[in-house]
Short mmCIF file of C-alpha atoms in Angstrom, two decimals:
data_model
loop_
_atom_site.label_atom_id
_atom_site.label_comp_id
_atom_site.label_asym_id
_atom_site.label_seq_id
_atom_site.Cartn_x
_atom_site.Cartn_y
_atom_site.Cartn_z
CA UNK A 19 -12.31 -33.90 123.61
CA UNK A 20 -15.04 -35.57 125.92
CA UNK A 21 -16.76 -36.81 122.94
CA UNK A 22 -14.77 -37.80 119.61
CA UNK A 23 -11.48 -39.09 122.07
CA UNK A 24 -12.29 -39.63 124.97
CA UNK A 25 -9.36 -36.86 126.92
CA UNK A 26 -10.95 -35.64 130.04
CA UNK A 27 -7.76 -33.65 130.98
CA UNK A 28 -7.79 -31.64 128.21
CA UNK A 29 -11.64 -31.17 128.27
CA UNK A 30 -10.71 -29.80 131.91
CA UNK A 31 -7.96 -27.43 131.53
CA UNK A 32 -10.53 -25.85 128.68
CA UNK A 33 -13.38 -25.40 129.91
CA UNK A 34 -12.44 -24.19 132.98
CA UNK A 35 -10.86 -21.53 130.85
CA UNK A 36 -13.83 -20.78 129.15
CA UNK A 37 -16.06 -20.90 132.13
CA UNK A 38 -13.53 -18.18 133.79
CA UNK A 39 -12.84 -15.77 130.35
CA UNK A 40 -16.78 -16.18 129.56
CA UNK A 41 -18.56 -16.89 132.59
CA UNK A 42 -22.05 -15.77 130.73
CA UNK A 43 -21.56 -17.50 127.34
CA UNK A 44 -24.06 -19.93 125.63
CA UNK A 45 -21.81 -23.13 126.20
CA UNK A 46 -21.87 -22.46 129.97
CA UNK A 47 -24.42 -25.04 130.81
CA UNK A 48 -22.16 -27.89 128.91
CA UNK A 49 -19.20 -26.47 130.01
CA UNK A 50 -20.18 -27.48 133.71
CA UNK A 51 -21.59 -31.02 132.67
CA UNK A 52 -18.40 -31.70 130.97
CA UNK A 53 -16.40 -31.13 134.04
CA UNK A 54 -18.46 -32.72 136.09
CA UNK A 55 -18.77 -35.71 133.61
CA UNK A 56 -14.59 -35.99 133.99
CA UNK A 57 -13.81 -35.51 137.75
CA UNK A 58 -16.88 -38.24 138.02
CA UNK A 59 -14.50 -40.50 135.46
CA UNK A 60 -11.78 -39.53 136.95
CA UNK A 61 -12.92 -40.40 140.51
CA UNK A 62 -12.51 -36.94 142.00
CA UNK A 63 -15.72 -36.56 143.58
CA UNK A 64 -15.45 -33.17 145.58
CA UNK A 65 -14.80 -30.99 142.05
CA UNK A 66 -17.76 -33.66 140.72
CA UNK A 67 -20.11 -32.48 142.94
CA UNK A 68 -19.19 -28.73 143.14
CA UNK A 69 -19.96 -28.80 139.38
CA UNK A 70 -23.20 -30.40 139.53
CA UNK A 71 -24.54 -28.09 142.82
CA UNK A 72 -22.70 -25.20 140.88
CA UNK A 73 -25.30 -26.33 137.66
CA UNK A 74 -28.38 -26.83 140.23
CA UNK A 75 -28.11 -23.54 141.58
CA UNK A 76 -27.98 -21.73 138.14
CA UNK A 77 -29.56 -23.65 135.33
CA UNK A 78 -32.28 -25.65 137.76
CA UNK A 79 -34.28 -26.31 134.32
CA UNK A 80 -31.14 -27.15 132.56
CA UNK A 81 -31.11 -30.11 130.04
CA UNK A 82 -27.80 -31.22 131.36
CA UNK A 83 -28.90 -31.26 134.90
CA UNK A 84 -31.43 -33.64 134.12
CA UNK A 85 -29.00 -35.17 132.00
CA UNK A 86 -27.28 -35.98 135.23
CA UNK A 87 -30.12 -36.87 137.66
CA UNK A 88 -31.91 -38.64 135.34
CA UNK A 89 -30.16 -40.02 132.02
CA UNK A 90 -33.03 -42.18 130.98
CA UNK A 91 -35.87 -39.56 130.49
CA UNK A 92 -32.88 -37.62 128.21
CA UNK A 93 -32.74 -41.02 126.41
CA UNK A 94 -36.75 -40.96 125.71
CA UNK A 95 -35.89 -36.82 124.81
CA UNK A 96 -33.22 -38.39 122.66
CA UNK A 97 -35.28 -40.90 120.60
CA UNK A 98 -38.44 -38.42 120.11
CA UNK A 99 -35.89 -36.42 118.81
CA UNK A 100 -34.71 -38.43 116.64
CA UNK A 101 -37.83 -39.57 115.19
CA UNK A 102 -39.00 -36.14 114.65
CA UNK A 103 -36.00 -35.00 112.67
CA UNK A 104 -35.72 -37.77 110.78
CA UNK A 105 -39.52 -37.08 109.75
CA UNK A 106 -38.67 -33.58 109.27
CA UNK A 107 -35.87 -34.13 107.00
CA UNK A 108 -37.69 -37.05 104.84
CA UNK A 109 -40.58 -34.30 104.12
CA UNK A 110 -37.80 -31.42 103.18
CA UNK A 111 -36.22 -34.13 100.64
CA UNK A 112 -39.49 -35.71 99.15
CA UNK A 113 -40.00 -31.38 98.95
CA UNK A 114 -36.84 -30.75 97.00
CA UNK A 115 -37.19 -34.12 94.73
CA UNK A 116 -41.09 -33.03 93.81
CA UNK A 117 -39.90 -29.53 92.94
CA UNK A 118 -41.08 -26.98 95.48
CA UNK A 119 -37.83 -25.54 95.88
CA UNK A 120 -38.37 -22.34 97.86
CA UNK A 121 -40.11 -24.04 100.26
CA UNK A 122 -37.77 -27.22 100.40
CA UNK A 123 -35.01 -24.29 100.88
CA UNK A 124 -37.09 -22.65 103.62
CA UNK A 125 -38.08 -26.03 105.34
CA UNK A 126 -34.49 -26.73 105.60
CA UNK A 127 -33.31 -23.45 107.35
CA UNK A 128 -35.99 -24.04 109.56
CA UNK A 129 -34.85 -27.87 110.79
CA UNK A 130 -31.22 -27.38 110.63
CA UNK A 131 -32.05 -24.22 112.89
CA UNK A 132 -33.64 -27.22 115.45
CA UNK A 133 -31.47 -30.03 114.72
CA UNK A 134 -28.19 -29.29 113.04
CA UNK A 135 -26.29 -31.28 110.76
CA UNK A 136 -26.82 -34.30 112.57
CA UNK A 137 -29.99 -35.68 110.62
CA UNK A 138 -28.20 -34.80 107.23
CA UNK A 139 -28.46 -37.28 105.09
CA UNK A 140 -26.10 -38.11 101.81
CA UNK A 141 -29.08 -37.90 99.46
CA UNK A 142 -30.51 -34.49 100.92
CA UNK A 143 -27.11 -32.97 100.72
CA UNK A 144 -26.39 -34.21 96.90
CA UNK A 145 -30.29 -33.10 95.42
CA UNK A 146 -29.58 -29.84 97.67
CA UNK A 147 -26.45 -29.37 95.38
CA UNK A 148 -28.24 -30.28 92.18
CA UNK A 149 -30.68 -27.89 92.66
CA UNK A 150 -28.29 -25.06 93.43
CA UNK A 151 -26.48 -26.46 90.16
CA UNK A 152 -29.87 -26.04 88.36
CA UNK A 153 -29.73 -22.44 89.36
CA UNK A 154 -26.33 -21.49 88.52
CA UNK A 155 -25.32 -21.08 92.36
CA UNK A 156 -22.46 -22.69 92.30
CA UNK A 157 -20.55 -21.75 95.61
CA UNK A 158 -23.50 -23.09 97.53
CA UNK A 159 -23.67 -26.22 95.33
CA UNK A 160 -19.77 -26.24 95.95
CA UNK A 161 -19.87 -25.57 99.30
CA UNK A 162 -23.14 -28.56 100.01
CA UNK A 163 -21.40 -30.84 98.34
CA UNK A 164 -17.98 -30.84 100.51
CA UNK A 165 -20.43 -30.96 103.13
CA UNK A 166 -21.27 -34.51 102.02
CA UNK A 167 -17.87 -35.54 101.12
CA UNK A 168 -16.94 -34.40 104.83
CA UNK A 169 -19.93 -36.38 106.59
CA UNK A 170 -20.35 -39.26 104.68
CA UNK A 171 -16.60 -39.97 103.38
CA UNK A 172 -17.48 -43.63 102.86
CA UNK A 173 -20.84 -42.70 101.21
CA UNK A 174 -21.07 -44.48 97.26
CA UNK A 175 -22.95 -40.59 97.07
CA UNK A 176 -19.61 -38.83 98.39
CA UNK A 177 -17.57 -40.38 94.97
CA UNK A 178 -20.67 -38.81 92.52
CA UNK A 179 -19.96 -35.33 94.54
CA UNK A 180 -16.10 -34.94 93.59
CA UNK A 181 -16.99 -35.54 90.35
CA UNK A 182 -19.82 -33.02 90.11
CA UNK A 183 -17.16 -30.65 92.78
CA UNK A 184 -14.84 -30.68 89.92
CA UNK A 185 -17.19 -30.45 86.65
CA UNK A 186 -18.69 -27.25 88.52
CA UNK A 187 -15.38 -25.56 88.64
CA UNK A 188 -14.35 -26.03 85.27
CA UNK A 189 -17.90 -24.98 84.66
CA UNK A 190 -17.27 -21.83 82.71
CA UNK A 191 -14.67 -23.84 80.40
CA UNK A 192 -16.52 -26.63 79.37
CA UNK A 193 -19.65 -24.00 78.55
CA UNK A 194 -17.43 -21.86 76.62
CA UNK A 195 -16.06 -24.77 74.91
CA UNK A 196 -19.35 -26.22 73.42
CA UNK A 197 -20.50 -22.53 72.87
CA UNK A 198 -17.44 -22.51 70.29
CA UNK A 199 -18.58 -25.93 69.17
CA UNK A 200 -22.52 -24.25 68.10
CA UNK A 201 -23.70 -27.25 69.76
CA UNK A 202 -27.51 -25.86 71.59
CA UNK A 203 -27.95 -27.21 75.01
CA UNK A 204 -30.94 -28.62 75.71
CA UNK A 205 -33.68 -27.18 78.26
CA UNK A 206 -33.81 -28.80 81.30
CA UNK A 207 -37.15 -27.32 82.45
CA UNK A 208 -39.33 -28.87 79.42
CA UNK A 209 -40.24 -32.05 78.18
CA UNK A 210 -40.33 -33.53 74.73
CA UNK A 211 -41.65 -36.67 73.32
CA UNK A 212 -39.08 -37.94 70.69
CA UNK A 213 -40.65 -38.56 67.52
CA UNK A 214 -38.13 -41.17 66.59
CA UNK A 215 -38.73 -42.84 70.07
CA UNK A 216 -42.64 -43.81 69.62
CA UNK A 217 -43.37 -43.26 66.07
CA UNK A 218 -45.05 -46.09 64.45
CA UNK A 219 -43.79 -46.78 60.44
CA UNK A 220 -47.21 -46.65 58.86
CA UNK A 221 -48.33 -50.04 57.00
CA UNK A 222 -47.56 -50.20 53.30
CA UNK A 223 -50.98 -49.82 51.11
CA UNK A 224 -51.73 -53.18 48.74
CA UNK A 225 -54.04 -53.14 46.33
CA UNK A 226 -56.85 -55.87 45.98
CA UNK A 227 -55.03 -57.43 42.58
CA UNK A 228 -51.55 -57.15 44.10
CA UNK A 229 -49.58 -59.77 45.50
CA UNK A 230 -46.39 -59.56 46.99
CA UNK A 231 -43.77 -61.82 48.68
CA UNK A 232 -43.26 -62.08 52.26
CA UNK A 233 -39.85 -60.21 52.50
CA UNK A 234 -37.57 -62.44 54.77
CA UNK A 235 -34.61 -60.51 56.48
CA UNK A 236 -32.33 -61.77 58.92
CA UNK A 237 -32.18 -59.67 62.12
CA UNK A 238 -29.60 -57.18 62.50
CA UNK A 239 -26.63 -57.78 64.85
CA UNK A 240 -26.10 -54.66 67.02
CA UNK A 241 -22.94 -56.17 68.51
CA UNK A 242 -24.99 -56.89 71.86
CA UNK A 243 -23.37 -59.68 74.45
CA UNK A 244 -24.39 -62.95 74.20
CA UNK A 245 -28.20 -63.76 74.06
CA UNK A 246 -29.60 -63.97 77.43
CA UNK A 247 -31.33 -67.29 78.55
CA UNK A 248 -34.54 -67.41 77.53
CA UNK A 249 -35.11 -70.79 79.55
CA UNK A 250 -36.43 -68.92 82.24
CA UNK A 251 -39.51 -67.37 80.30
CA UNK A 252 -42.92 -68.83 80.40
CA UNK A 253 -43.84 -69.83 77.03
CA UNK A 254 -45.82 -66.49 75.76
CA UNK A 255 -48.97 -66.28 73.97
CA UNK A 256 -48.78 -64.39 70.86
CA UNK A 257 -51.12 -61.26 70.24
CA UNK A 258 -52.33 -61.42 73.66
CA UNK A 259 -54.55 -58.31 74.04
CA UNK A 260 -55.75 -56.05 77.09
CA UNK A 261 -57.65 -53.45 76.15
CA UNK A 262 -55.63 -52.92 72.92
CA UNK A 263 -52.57 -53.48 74.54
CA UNK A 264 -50.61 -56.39 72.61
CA UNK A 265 -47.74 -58.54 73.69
CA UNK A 266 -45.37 -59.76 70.54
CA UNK A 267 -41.95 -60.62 71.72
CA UNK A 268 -40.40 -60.98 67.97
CA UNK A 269 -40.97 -57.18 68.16
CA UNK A 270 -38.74 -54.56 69.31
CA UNK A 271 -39.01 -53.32 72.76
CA UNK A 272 -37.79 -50.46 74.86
CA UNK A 273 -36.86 -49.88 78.51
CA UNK A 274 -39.12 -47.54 80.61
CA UNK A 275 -37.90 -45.81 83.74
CA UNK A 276 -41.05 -44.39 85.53
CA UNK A 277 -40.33 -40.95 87.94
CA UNK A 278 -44.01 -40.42 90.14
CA UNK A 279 -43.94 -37.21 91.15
CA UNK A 280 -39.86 -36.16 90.52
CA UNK A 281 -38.81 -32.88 88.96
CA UNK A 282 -37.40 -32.36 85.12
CA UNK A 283 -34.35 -31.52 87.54
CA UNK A 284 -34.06 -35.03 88.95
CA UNK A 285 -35.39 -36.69 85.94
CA UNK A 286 -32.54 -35.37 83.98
CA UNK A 287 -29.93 -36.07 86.42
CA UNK A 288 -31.49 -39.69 86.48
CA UNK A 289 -31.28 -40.17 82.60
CA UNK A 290 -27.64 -38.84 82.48
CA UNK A 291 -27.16 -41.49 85.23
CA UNK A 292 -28.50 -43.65 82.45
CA UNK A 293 -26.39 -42.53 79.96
CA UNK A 294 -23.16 -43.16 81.91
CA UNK A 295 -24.38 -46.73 82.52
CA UNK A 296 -24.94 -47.47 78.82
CA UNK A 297 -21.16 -46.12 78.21
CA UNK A 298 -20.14 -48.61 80.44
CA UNK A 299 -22.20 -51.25 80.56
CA UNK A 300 -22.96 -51.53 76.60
CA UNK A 301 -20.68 -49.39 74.99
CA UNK A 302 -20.95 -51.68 71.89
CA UNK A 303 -24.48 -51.05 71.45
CA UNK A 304 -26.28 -47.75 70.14
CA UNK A 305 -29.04 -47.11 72.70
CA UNK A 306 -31.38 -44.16 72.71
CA UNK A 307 -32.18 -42.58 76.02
CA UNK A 308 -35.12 -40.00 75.78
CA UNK A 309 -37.52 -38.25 78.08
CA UNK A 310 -41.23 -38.74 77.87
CA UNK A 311 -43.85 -37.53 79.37
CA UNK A 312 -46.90 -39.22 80.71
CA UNK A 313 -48.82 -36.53 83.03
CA UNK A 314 -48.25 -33.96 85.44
CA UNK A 315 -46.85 -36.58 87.97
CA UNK A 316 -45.65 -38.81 86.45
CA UNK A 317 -42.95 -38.91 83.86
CA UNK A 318 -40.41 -41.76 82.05
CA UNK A 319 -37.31 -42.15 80.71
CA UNK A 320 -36.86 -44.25 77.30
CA UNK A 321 -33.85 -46.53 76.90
CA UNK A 322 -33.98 -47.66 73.03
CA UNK A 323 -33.94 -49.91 70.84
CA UNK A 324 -34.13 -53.91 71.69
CA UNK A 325 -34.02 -56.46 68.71
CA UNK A 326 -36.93 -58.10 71.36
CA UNK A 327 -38.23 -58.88 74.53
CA UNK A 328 -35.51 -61.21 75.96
CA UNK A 329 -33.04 -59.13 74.81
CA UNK A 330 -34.73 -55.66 76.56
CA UNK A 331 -35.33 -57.94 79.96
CA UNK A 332 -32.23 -58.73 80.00
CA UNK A 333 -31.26 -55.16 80.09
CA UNK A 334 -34.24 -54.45 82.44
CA UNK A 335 -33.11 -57.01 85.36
CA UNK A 336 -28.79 -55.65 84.93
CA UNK A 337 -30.40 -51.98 85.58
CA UNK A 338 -32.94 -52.46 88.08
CA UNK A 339 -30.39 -54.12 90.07
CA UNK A 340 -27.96 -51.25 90.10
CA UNK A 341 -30.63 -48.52 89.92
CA UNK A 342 -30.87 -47.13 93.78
CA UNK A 343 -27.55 -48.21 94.50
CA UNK A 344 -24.79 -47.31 92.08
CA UNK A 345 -27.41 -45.34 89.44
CA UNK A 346 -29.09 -42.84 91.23
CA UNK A 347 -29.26 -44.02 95.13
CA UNK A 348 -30.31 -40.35 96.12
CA UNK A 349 -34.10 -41.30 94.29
CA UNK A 350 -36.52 -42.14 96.86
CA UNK A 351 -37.27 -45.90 96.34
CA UNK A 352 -40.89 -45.47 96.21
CA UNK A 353 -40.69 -43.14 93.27
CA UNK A 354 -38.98 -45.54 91.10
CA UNK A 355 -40.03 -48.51 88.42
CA UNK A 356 -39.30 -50.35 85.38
CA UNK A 357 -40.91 -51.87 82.62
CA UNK A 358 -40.66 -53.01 78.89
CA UNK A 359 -42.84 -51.71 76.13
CA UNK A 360 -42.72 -51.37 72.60
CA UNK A 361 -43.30 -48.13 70.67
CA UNK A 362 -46.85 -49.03 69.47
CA UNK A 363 -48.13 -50.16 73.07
CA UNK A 364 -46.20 -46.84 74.13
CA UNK A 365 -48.18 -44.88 72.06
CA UNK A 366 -51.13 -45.79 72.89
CA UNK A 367 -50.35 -45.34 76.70
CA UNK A 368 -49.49 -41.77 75.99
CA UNK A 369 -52.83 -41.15 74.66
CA UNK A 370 -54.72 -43.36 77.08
CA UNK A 371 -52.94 -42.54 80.20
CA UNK A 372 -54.09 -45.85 81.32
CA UNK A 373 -50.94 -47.11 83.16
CA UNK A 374 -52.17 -49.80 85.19
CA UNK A 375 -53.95 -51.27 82.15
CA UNK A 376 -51.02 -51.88 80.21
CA UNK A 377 -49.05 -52.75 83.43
CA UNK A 378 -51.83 -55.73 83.82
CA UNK A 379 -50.41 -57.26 80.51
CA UNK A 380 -46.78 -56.31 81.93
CA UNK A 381 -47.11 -58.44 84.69
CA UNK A 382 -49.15 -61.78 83.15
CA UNK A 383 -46.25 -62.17 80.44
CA UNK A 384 -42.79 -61.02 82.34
CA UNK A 385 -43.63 -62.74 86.11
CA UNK A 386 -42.08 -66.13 85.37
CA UNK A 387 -38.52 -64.13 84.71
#
């Protein structure tokens, strides 16, 4: 009443009943500061101060007392509060996104124990529920995501949790369904590289007496939009090499989403993000979206395959742009990046693990867009 609407005359007539049915209870102490917070408002300043002497004499050390006597050191109490929850909960979500569930779960007992529900965040709440998803708990995945919904109504996060509400109760249906269907689901706890993602067509033999004629083919339409503007590219230089890294733009390229230090969990939910953009966004084109890994930290999604370079950066710039808000805006920032590759260059960074190298050559020839 005090709080949410602002109706002192109801917060008196009940908590005066609950000071006199439960003299004793835990809510005594804000029971009394709410009553003396109202006859103050309400300029009745005998039942003001009986509260406030009645709060003195029994809760000396009480937070509300200082509240009273001294509101600006409960600000201070307020904002190192703050800052420490906030903390708190940013470790317990970088926790559950890296994969140490039982002690993300734990963590999170622990702080909401401290702080409540007030330091919630949208994000926490909806990779709390995918992880109870993960491991067929779906009451508490239920249950944390109408938690969201109810905090954060307004949240672009709240609109992904009725759809994942609903999916999860016809859970059983849609399972049965594809189980009738013989279609294998895939396993969400292992990664694959896919073969027709990086493999490189090995080059034709010729003998030393043979000649042959350059075979001239016209490039494939794949019913994409219209070509993007390639106006805004510095020129590039042809075969440019870092360590055995090579730039060609005439060849075709692919789309790399990079995940440092993200569970298969959230990796997965991130490509079928992906997928559902593609549907949308270029439902006339066939794209490929595959998960690779690099090492232990750090893993990548695929989005394949682009007739060339202009056409994959102009895919790159449409998704970067919607990728932490609409896409996946419960991924930590700092654990996302893009970049464009082609399958021989990605190859090779599998089995160099050299990254930054082939990032150098990233940079130098896609800056000027």
């Amino acid at each position: 009443f005090r709080e949410k609407i602002g109706d002192c005359e109801s917060l008196i007539k009940y908590n005066e009943e609950l000071l006199n049915r439960y003299p004793t209870s835990p809510y005594t102490e804000e029971a009394l500061f709410g009553l003396y917070y109202c006859h103050q408002q309400a300029d009745n300043a005998a039942k003001a101060k009986f509260y406030k002497d009645y709060l003195a004499q029994n809760f000396n050390q009480s937070r509300f007392l200082r509240m009273i006597n001294d509101p600006k050191s409960i600000d201070k109490e307020n904002t190192a509060l703050k800052i420490s929850a906030t903390k708190t909960y940013e470790e317990i979500y970088n926790t559950f996104i890296e994969g140490d569930f039982n002690n993300a779960i734990a963590e999170k007992k622990k702080a909401d124990s401290l702080y409540g529900e007030n330091y919630w965040t949208p994000q926490l709440l909806y990779i709390e529920s995918v992880y109870y998803v993960k491991s067929r708990q779906d009451s508490l995945a239920i249950g944390t995501l109408k938690n969201l919904m109810a905090l954060y109504p307004d949240s672009p996060i709240s609109a992904k949790a009725a759809t994942m509400i609903e999916v999860l109760q016809r859970r059983t249906e849609i399972e049965d369904y594809l189980t009738n269907l013989n279609v294998e689901k895939a396993k969400e706890d292992s990664f694959a590289v896919v073969e027709e993602t990086v493999k490189i067509k090995p080059k034709e033999q010729v003998t030393k007496n043979e000649t042959r004629a350059p075979v001239v083919t016209a490039p494939v339409s794949k019913g994409l939009p219209a070509k993007a503007d390639t106006t805004t590219f510095r020129a590039p230089v042809m075969d440019k090499k870092v360590e055995g890294y090579s730039f060609k733009p005439a060849d075709q390229h692919m789309v790399i989403l990079l995940l440092n230090k993200v569970d298969i969990v959230y990796v997965n939910e991130a490509r079928n993000a992906i997928n559902r953009f593609n549907k949308e966004k270029y439902y006339n084109q066939l794209l490929d979206v595959a998960n690779v890994v690099l090492d232990d930290n750090r893993k990548m999604v695929t989005i394949s395959t682009f007739t060339n370079v202009v056409e994959a950066s102009d895919y790159l710039e449409k998704i970067k742009a919607s990728a932490t808000t609409d896409l996946f805006p419960w991924m930590p920032k700092d654990k996302v990046s893009f970049f464009i590759i082609t399958s021989a260059n990605l190859e090779l960074l599998i089995n160099k693990k050299d990254l930054e190298e082939y990032l150098k050559l990233f940079r130098q020839n896609f800056s000027g867009k």
